[in-house]
PDB file of C-alpha atoms in Angstrom:
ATOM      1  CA  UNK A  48       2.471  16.784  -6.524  1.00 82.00           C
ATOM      2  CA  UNK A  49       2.889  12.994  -6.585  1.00 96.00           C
ATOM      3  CA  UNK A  50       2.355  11.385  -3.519  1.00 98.00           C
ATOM      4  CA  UNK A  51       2.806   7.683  -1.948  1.00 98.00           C
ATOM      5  CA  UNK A  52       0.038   6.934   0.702  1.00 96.00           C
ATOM      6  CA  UNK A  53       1.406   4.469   3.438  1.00 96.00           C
ATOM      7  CA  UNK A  54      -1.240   2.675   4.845  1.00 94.00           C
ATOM      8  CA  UNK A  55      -1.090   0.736   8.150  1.00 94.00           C
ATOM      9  CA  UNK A  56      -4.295   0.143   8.837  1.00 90.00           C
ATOM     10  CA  UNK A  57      -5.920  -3.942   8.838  1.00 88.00           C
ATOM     11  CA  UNK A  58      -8.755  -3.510   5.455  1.00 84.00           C
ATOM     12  CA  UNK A  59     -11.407  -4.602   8.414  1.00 80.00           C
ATOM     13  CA  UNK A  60     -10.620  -0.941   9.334  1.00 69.00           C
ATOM     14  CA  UNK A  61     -12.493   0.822   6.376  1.00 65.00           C
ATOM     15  CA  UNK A  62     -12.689   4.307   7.232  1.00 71.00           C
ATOM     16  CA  UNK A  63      -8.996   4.306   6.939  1.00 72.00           C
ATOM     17  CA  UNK A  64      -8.940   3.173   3.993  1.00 77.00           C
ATOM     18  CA  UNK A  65     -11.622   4.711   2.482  1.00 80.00           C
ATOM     19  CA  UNK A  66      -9.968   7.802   4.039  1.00 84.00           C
ATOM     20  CA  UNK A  67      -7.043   7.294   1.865  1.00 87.00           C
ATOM     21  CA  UNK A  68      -8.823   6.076  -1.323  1.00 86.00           C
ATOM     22  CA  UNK A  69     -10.570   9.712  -1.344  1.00 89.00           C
ATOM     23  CA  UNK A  70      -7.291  11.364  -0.825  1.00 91.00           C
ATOM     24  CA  UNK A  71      -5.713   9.310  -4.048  1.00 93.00           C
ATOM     25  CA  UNK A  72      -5.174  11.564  -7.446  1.00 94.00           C
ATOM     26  CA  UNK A  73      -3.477  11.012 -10.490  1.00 94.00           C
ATOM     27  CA  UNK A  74       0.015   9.862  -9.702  1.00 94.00           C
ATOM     28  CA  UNK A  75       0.016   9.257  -6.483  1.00 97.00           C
ATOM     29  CA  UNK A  76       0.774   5.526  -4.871  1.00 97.00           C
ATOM     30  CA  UNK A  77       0.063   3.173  -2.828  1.00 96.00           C
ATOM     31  CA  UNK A  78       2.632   1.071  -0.094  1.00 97.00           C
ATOM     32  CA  UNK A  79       1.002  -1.191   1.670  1.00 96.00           C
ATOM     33  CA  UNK A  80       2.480  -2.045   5.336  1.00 97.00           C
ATOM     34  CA  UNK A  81       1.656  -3.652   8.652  1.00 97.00           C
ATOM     35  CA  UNK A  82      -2.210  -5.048   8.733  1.00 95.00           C
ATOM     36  CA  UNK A  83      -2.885  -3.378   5.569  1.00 94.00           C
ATOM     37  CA  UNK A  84      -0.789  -6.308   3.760  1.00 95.00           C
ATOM     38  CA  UNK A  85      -3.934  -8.077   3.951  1.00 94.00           C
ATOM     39  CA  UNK A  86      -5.812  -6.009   1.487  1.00 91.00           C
ATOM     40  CA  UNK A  87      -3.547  -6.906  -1.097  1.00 93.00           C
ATOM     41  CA  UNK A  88      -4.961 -10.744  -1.005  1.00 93.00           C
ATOM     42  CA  UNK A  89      -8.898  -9.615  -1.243  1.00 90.00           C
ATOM     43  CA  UNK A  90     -10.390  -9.364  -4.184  1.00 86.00           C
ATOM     44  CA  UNK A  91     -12.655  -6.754  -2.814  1.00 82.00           C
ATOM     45  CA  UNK A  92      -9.823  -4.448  -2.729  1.00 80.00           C
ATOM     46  CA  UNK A  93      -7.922  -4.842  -6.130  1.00 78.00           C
ATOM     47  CA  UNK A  94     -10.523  -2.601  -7.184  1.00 80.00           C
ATOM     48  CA  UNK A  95     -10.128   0.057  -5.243  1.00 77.00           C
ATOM     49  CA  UNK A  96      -6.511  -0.058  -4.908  1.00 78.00           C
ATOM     50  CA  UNK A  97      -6.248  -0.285  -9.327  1.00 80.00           C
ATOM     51  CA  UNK A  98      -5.310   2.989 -11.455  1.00 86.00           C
ATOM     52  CA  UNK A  99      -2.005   3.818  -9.154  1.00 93.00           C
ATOM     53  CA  UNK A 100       1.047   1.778  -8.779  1.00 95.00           C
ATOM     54  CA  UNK A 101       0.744  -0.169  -5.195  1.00 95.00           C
ATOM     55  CA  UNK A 102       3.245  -2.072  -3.352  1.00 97.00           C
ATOM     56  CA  UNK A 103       2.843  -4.292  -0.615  1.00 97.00           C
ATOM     57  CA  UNK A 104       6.405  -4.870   1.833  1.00 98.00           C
ATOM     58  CA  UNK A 105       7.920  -7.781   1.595  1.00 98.00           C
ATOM     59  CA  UNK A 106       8.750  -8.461   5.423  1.00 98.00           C
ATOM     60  CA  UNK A 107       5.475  -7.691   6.460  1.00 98.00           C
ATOM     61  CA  UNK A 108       3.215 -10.412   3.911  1.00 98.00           C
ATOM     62  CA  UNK A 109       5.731 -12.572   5.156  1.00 98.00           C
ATOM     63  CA  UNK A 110       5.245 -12.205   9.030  1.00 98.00           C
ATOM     64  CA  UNK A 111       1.919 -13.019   8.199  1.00 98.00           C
ATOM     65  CA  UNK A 112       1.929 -16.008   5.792  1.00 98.00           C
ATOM     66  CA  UNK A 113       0.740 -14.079   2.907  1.00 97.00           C
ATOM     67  CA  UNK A 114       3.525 -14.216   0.251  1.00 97.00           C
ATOM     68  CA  UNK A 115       1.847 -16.762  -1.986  1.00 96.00           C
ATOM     69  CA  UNK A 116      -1.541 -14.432  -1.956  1.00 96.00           C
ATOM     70  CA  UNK A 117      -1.033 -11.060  -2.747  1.00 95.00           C
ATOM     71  CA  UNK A 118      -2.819  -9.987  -6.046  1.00 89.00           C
ATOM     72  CA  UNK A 119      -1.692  -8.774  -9.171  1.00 82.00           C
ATOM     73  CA  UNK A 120      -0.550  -5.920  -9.703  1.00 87.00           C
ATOM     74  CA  UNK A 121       0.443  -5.054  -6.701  1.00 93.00           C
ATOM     75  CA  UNK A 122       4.462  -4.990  -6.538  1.00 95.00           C
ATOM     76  CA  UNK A 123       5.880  -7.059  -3.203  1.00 97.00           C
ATOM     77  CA  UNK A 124       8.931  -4.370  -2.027  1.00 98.00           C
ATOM     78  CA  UNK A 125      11.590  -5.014   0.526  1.00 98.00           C
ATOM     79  CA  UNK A 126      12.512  -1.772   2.718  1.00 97.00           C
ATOM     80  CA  UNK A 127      15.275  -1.076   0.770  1.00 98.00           C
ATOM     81  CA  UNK A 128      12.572  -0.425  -2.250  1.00 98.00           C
ATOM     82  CA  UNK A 129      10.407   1.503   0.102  1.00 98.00           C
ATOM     83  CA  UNK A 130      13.251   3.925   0.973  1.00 97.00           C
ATOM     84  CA  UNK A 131      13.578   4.669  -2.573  1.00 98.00           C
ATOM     85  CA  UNK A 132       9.906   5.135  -3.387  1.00 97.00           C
ATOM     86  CA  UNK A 133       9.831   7.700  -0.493  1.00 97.00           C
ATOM     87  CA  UNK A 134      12.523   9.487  -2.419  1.00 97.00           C
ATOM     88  CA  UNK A 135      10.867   8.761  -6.065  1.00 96.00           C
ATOM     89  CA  UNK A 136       7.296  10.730  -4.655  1.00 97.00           C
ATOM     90  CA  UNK A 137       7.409  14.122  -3.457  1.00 97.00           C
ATOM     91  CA  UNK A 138       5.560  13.616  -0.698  1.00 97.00           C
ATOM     92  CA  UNK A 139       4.863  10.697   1.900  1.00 97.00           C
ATOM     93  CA  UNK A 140       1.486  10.691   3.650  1.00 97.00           C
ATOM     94  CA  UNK A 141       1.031   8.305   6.332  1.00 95.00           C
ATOM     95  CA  UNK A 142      -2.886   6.784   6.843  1.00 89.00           C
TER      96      UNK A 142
END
């Protein structure tokens, strides 16, 4: 079962998402939301974050002054693209 793994959580917060990096298998993904935007502009975290498609929302980088930052290969999604990843994934698991 395919996955997506929302995550909400600030990267300062890393037992949440370490939590979620433990959880990850093959297929799953990655959408970034809220303070969790902010991981996809470390380096420390393109790491991690690497081997499953991740997307970061649009609305929320912007809020925070971030567009310009985010890291490759992460995919910048507007809600309209996170509604249809949360039908595209068979599951949605909130972190």
């Amino acid at each position: 079962m395919n996955v997506l793994h929302t995550q909400s959580r600030s990267p300062s917060d890393s037992d949440g998402l370490s939590l979620m990096l433990r959880a990850l298998t093959p297929g799953d993904g990655i959408l970034l939301m809220q303070d969790a935007v902010i991981a996809a502009t470390l380096p420390q975290w393109q790491q991690p974050l690497s081997g499953h498609p991740c997307y970061a929302l649009k609305e929320d980088l912007e809020a925070r002054g971030l567009m310009s930052r985010v890291n490759a290969p992460i995919e910048v999604v507007d809600y309209d693209r996170f509604v249809q990843l949360t039908l595209e994934f068979e599951k949605v698991q909130a972190w």
